[in-house]
Coordinates of C-alpha atoms and ligand atoms in Angstrom, one line a residue:
M1 CA -0.1 0.1 0.1
K2 CA 1.6 3.4 -0.9
R3 CA -1.1 5.4 -2.5
I4 CA -4.3 4.5 -0.9
L5 CA -8.3 6.2 -1.9
V6 CA -10.4 5.6 0.6
T7 CA -14.3 5.9 0.1
G8 CA -16.9 6.6 2.6
A9 CA -14.3 8.1 4.7
L10 CA -16.2 10.4 6.9
G11 CA -18.4 7.6 8.4
Q12 CA -17.5 5.5 11.3
I13 CA -14.7 3.3 10.4
G14 CA -13.2 5.8 7.6
S15 CA -13.0 8.8 9.6
E16 CA -10.2 6.8 12.2
L17 CA -8.9 4.6 9.5
T18 CA -7.8 7.6 7.2
L19 CA -5.9 9.0 10.1
R20 CA -4.5 5.7 10.9
L21 CA -3.4 4.9 7.3
R22 CA -2.2 9.0 7.1
D23 CA 0.2 8.1 10.2
I24 CA 1.7 5.0 8.6
Y25 CA 1.6 5.7 5.0
G26 CA 2.1 9.6 5.0
A27 CA -0.7 12.3 4.8
S28 CA -0.1 13.0 0.9
N29 CA -0.5 9.3 0.0
V30 CA -3.9 8.7 1.4
M31 CA -6.9 10.3 -0.3
A32 CA -10.1 10.5 1.7
T33 CA -13.3 10.6 -0.4
D34 CA -17.1 10.6 0.3
I35 CA -20.3 11.9 -1.0
R36 CA -20.4 14.7 1.5
Q37 CA -18.0 17.0 3.2
N38 CA -17.0 18.4 6.8
S39 CA -14.6 19.7 9.1
S40 CA -13.7 16.2 10.8
E41 CA -9.4 15.7 10.9
A42 CA -10.1 13.0 8.2
A43 CA -11.3 15.7 5.6
Q44 CA -8.5 18.3 6.6
S45 CA -5.7 16.3 7.7
G46 CA -4.8 15.3 3.8
P47 CA -6.2 15.1 0.5
F48 CA -9.9 15.1 0.3
E49 CA -12.6 15.0 -2.7
V50 CA -16.2 14.2 -2.7
V51 CA -16.6 11.5 -4.6
D52 CA -20.2 9.5 -5.0
V53 CA -19.3 5.5 -5.5
T54 CA -22.3 5.0 -7.4
D55 CA -20.7 7.4 -10.3
F56 CA -18.0 5.0 -11.8
K57 CA -16.5 7.6 -13.8
Q58 CA -15.7 10.1 -11.0
M59 CA -14.7 7.0 -9.1
M60 CA -12.1 6.1 -12.0
E61 CA -11.3 9.5 -12.8
T62 CA -10.3 10.4 -9.1
A63 CA -8.4 7.4 -8.7
K64 CA -6.5 7.7 -11.7
K65 CA -5.5 10.9 -11.2
Y66 CA -4.3 10.0 -7.6
Q67 CA -2.9 7.2 -9.1
A68 CA -4.0 5.0 -6.7
D69 CA -2.4 1.6 -6.0
T70 CA -5.3 0.8 -3.3
I71 CA -8.7 1.0 -2.8
M72 CA -10.4 1.1 0.6
H73 CA -14.2 1.0 -0.2
L74 CA -16.1 1.8 2.9
A75 CA -19.0 3.5 1.5
A76 CA -22.2 1.9 1.9
I77 CA -25.5 1.9 3.5
L78 CA -25.6 -0.1 6.9
S79 CA -28.3 -2.9 8.3
A80 CA -31.0 -1.0 9.8
S81 CA -31.2 1.5 7.5
A82 CA -30.8 -0.9 4.5
E83 CA -33.8 -2.4 6.0
A84 CA -35.8 0.7 5.4
M85 CA -34.6 1.8 2.4
P86 CA -33.9 -2.0 0.3
V87 CA -33.7 -0.8 -3.0
F88 CA -31.5 2.3 -2.1
A89 CA -29.1 -0.5 -0.3
W90 CA -29.3 -2.6 -3.1
N91 CA -27.8 0.2 -5.9
L92 CA -25.7 1.6 -3.4
N93 CA -24.0 -1.2 -1.8
M94 CA -23.9 -3.3 -4.9
G95 CA -23.4 -0.7 -7.5
G96 CA -20.8 1.4 -5.4
L97 CA -18.6 -2.0 -5.0
L98 CA -19.0 -3.2 -8.5
N99 CA -17.4 0.2 -9.4
A100 CA -14.4 0.4 -6.8
L101 CA -13.6 -3.6 -8.0
E102 CA -13.7 -2.0 -11.9
T103 CA -11.6 0.6 -10.6
A104 CA -9.3 -1.6 -8.7
R105 CA -9.1 -3.9 -12.0
E106 CA -8.3 -1.1 -14.5
L107 CA -5.6 0.1 -12.2
K108 CA -4.2 -3.2 -10.9
A109 CA -4.8 -1.9 -7.6
Q110 CA -5.1 -3.8 -4.2
F111 CA -8.9 -3.8 -2.4
F112 CA -10.1 -4.0 0.7
T113 CA -13.9 -4.1 1.9
P114 CA -15.7 -4.9 4.7
S115 CA -18.4 -7.5 4.9
S116 CA -20.3 -7.9 8.1
I117 CA -21.7 -11.0 10.5
G118 CA -25.0 -9.5 8.6
A119 CA -23.6 -11.8 5.6
F120 CA -25.0 -14.8 8.1
G121 CA -28.7 -15.7 8.3
P122 CA -31.3 -17.7 11.1
T123 CA -30.2 -20.8 9.4
T124 CA -26.6 -20.4 10.2
P125 CA -24.9 -21.8 13.2
K126 CA -25.7 -19.6 15.9
D127 CA -22.5 -20.2 18.4
N128 CA -19.2 -20.1 17.3
T129 CA -20.3 -19.5 13.7
P130 CA -17.4 -21.3 11.4
Q131 CA -15.8 -19.3 8.8
D132 CA -17.3 -21.4 5.7
T133 CA -21.0 -22.3 6.7
I134 CA -24.8 -21.7 5.6
M135 CA -24.9 -18.2 4.5
R136 CA -28.6 -17.4 3.9
P137 CA -29.6 -14.0 5.4
T138 CA -32.8 -12.6 5.5
T139 CA -31.9 -8.9 5.2
M140 CA -31.3 -6.5 2.4
Y141 CA -27.7 -5.8 4.0
G142 CA -27.1 -9.4 4.5
V143 CA -27.7 -10.2 0.8
N144 CA -25.3 -7.4 -0.2
K145 CA -22.8 -8.7 2.1
V146 CA -22.8 -12.4 0.9
A147 CA -23.0 -11.3 -3.0
G148 CA -20.3 -8.5 -2.1
E149 CA -18.2 -11.4 -0.9
L150 CA -18.7 -13.7 -4.0
L151 CA -18.0 -10.6 -6.0
A152 CA -14.9 -9.8 -4.5
D153 CA -13.6 -13.4 -4.8
Y154 CA -14.5 -13.3 -8.4
Y155 CA -12.6 -10.6 -9.2
F156 CA -9.7 -12.2 -7.8
N157 CA -10.3 -15.5 -9.2
K158 CA -11.0 -14.1 -12.8
Y159 CA -8.7 -11.0 -13.0
G160 CA -6.4 -11.6 -10.2
V161 CA -7.4 -8.5 -8.3
D162 CA -5.3 -8.8 -4.8
T163 CA -9.1 -8.5 -3.2
R164 CA -9.3 -9.0 0.9
G165 CA -11.7 -8.6 3.5
L166 CA -13.1 -8.9 7.2
R167 CA -16.4 -10.0 8.3
F168 CA -16.6 -7.2 10.8
S169 CA -18.5 -7.6 14.0
G170 CA -20.3 -4.6 15.5
I171 CA -17.6 -1.7 16.0
I172 CA -17.3 0.2 19.0
S173 CA -16.0 3.7 19.2
Y174 CA -15.8 7.4 20.3
V175 CA -14.6 9.6 17.0
A176 CA -18.0 9.4 14.9
Q177 CA -21.1 8.4 15.4
P178 CA -21.9 5.0 13.8
G179 CA -24.1 5.2 10.9
G180 CA -27.6 3.3 11.1
G181 CA -26.6 -0.5 12.0
T182 CA -28.1 -3.0 14.3
T183 CA -25.2 -3.1 16.9
D184 CA -25.1 0.8 17.3
Y185 CA -26.7 0.3 20.8
A186 CA -23.5 -0.6 22.1
V187 CA -22.3 2.8 21.2
E188 CA -25.0 4.9 22.5
I189 CA -25.2 3.0 25.8
Y190 CA -21.6 4.6 26.7
Y191 CA -22.8 8.2 25.7
K192 CA -25.7 7.8 27.7
A193 CA -23.9 6.2 30.6
V194 CA -21.2 9.3 31.0
Q195 CA -24.1 11.8 30.5
E196 CA -27.2 10.3 32.1
R197 CA -25.7 7.3 34.0
K198 CA -29.0 5.5 32.3
Y199 CA -30.2 3.8 28.7
T200 CA -32.6 2.2 27.1
S201 CA -32.2 -0.3 25.2
Y202 CA -33.8 -1.2 21.6
I203 CA -32.1 -4.4 22.0
A204 CA -33.8 -7.2 23.9
K205 CA -31.9 -9.0 27.1
G206 CA -30.4 -11.8 25.9
T207 CA -29.3 -11.4 22.6
F208 CA -25.8 -11.6 22.3
M209 CA -23.6 -10.2 19.2
D210 CA -19.8 -10.2 18.3
M211 CA -18.0 -7.0 18.8
M212 CA -15.1 -5.3 18.3
Y213 CA -13.5 -2.0 19.5
M214 CA -12.1 0.2 16.8
P215 CA -8.2 0.1 17.5
D216 CA -8.6 -3.6 17.1
A217 CA -10.6 -3.2 13.7
L218 CA -8.1 -0.9 12.3
N219 CA -5.1 -3.2 13.3
A220 CA -7.1 -6.1 11.6
I221 CA -7.4 -4.0 8.4
I222 CA -3.8 -3.2 8.4
D223 CA -2.5 -6.5 9.1
L224 CA -4.7 -8.4 6.5
M225 CA -3.8 -5.9 3.6
E226 CA 0.2 -6.2 4.5
A227 CA -0.1 -10.1 4.8
D228 CA 1.4 -12.1 2.6
S229 CA -0.9 -13.1 -0.3
C230 CA 0.0 -16.9 -0.5
R231 CA -1.1 -17.2 2.9
L232 CA -4.4 -16.0 1.9
I233 CA -7.0 -18.9 1.7
H234 CA -10.0 -16.9 2.4
R235 CA -9.7 -13.5 1.1
N236 CA -13.1 -12.4 1.0
S237 CA -13.9 -12.3 4.1
F238 CA -12.5 -13.5 7.3
N239 CA -14.4 -13.8 10.7
V240 CA -13.1 -11.4 13.1
T241 CA -14.4 -10.8 16.6
A242 CA -12.8 -9.8 20.1
M243 CA -16.0 -10.1 22.3
S244 CA -19.5 -11.4 22.3
F245 CA -22.5 -9.7 24.6
D246 CA -26.0 -8.9 25.4
P247 CA -27.2 -5.5 27.0
E248 CA -26.9 -6.7 30.3
G249 CA -23.2 -7.9 29.9
I250 CA -22.4 -4.1 28.6
A251 CA -24.3 -3.0 31.2
A252 CA -22.3 -5.1 34.0
S253 CA -19.1 -3.7 32.5
I254 CA -20.2 -0.3 32.5
R255 CA -21.2 -0.3 36.1
R256 CA -17.6 -1.4 36.8
Y257 CA -16.9 2.5 36.1
I258 CA -20.3 3.9 37.0
P259 CA -22.2 1.9 39.5
D260 CA -25.7 3.6 39.6
F261 CA -26.1 3.1 35.6
K262 CA -29.1 2.0 34.8
L263 CA -30.5 -0.1 32.0
D264 CA -34.2 -0.6 30.8
Y265 CA -35.6 -1.9 27.5
D266 CA -37.9 -0.8 24.6
V267 CA -37.2 -2.9 22.4
D268 CA -37.4 -1.9 18.4
P269 CA -38.8 -4.9 16.6
S270 CA -37.4 -4.5 13.1
R271 CA -33.5 -4.2 14.7
Q272 CA -34.3 -6.9 17.1
R273 CA -35.4 -9.1 14.2
I274 CA -32.0 -8.5 12.4
A275 CA -29.9 -9.2 15.5
E276 CA -32.3 -12.4 16.4
S277 CA -30.9 -13.3 12.5
W278 CA -27.3 -12.9 13.3
P279 CA -24.5 -15.4 15.5
N280 CA -24.3 -15.0 19.0
S281 CA -20.3 -15.7 18.5
I282 CA -18.1 -16.3 15.6
D283 CA -14.9 -18.1 15.5
A284 CA -11.7 -16.1 14.2
T285 CA -9.5 -19.4 13.7
A286 CA -9.0 -18.5 10.2
A287 CA -8.1 -15.2 10.3
R288 CA -5.6 -16.0 13.5
Q289 CA -4.2 -19.1 11.4
E290 CA -3.8 -17.3 7.8
W291 CA -2.9 -13.8 8.9
G292 CA -2.1 -13.6 12.8
F293 CA -5.5 -11.9 13.9
K294 CA -5.1 -10.7 17.2
Y295 CA -7.0 -8.3 19.3
E296 CA -5.8 -6.1 22.5
Y297 CA -9.5 -5.2 23.7
D298 CA -12.1 -7.5 25.6
L299 CA -15.2 -5.8 26.9
D300 CA -14.0 -4.2 30.1
K301 CA -10.6 -2.8 28.8
M302 CA -13.1 -1.0 26.1
T303 CA -15.4 -0.1 28.7
E304 CA -12.7 1.7 30.3
D305 CA -11.2 3.3 27.5
M306 CA -14.4 4.3 25.8
I307 CA -15.8 6.1 29.4
D308 CA -12.0 7.8 29.6
K309 CA -12.2 9.2 25.9
L310 CA -16.1 10.0 26.2
R311 CA -15.3 11.9 28.9
Q312 CA -12.8 13.9 27.9
K313 CA -14.7 14.4 24.3
L314 CA -17.7 15.6 26.1
R315 CA -15.8 17.3 28.6
L316 CA -17.6 15.8 31.8
E317 CA -16.4 15.8 35.0
V318 CA -15.6 12.5 36.7
P319 CA -18.4 12.1 39.4
K320 CA -17.4 11.8 42.7
L321 CA -18.2 8.0 44.4
Ligands
LIG401 N1 -19.4 0.0 11.9 C1 -19.8 -1.2 12.2 O1 -20.2 -1.8 12.8 C2 -19.7 -2.0 10.7 C3 -19.6 -3.5 11.2 C4 -19.7 -4.6 9.7 C5 -19.2 -3.8 8.9 N2 -19.2 -2.6 8.6 C6 -19.3 -2.1 7.0 O2 -17.7 -1.2 7.3 C7 -18.2 -0.3 5.9 C8 -17.9 0.9 6.6 O3 -19.1 1.0 7.7 P1 -18.8 2.3 9.0 O4 -19.8 2.2 9.9 O5 -17.8 3.3 8.6 O6 -20.7 3.0 8.2 P2 -21.1 4.7 8.1 O7 -22.4 4.8 7.7 O8 -20.6 5.3 9.4 O9 -20.2 5.3 6.8 C9 -20.5 5.4 5.6 C10 -19.8 6.6 4.7 O10 -20.6 6.5 3.4 C11 -20.6 7.7 2.8 N3 -21.6 7.4 1.7 C12 -22.7 7.3 1.7 N4 -23.3 6.8 0.1 C13 -22.3 7.2 -0.5 C14 -22.1 7.4 -1.9 N5 -22.7 7.3 -2.7 N6 -20.6 7.8 -2.0 C15 -19.9 8.0 -1.3 N7 -19.9 7.7 0.1 C16 -21.3 7.3 0.3 C17 -21.4 8.2 4.2 O11 -21.2 9.7 4.0 C18 -20.6 7.8 5.4 O12 -19.4 9.0 5.4 C19 -19.8 -1.0 5.3 O13 -19.2 -1.3 4.5 C20 -20.1 -1.4 6.8 O14 -21.3 -2.3 6.1 C21 -19.3 -1.9 9.6

């Protein structure tokens, strides 16, 4: 990776990945693009252009002008929002991906895009879900992600594009707000915990999903992209996860630092249905074996860091207990 073009760079993952890549590869070597512009560090700390990923000409011209040798394609609509706008989701998630893959093919660029635990479905084994298993998702987002994994494999097998991908679990972070996923509750709960010491969960008690803290997710992307291609058997996409919990589990972790934190429930049937169709926990053995995946943050370590960083971000006093 020397000259990297990132799509969807102002989203939850992109706004931190762009900064990490600029630290490693040099600010001028990471071109951030998004359909919108804002005053975030990702948009200000290096080259930035407005690019709509559904516009092939615009994407190709930007990548050519920039002489990109790596495309990191993050622009997408996430699970809960996609379920509300399925046709729009198909056009953005599949059309954008096809354009990004075509750009990588023409420029002979290395390619990364994230898949998701949303690629699994209700008939997938729920616990310790294997890397290779039944994938019959029942959401538009899941359909897009499975098709996307297959399409990225196709571009590797047919055209030799060096495609790589990760099946991310819910990503928890404090820099940019999450963009309409089912696991967003696990970010919101920290904001509410430090601001109000209470949270009403739209996900029901007992619903377990995989999660990962942003620093580990960024390391996983970089480690996978830097891995020796010959070692990769599963290119698109590797199961990666650091923890699995339900709302009670994350609340218990928060109470270690905010003892009077209160959790109640007002379950959203639509997002609950999506969550129930996903695994409780996935198996990341293939990622460990093929490119050395590891993580640093378990639930309590993440909770400590999230609370600390959010108090700084929101400029809140540490309460006297
Ligand atoms: N965040 C998670 O928990 C998570 C988990 C699994 C997989 N993923 C995947 O990671 C990728 C990035 O997710 P995220 O959480 O950063 O998403 P996000 O919603 O926070 O960001 C997506 C970005 O894409 C941009 N975008 C939307 N339409 C666009 C278009 N037509 N052209 C260009 N940009 C456009 C948005 O402006 C936004 O900045 C997605 O593929 C997502 O499915 C995310």
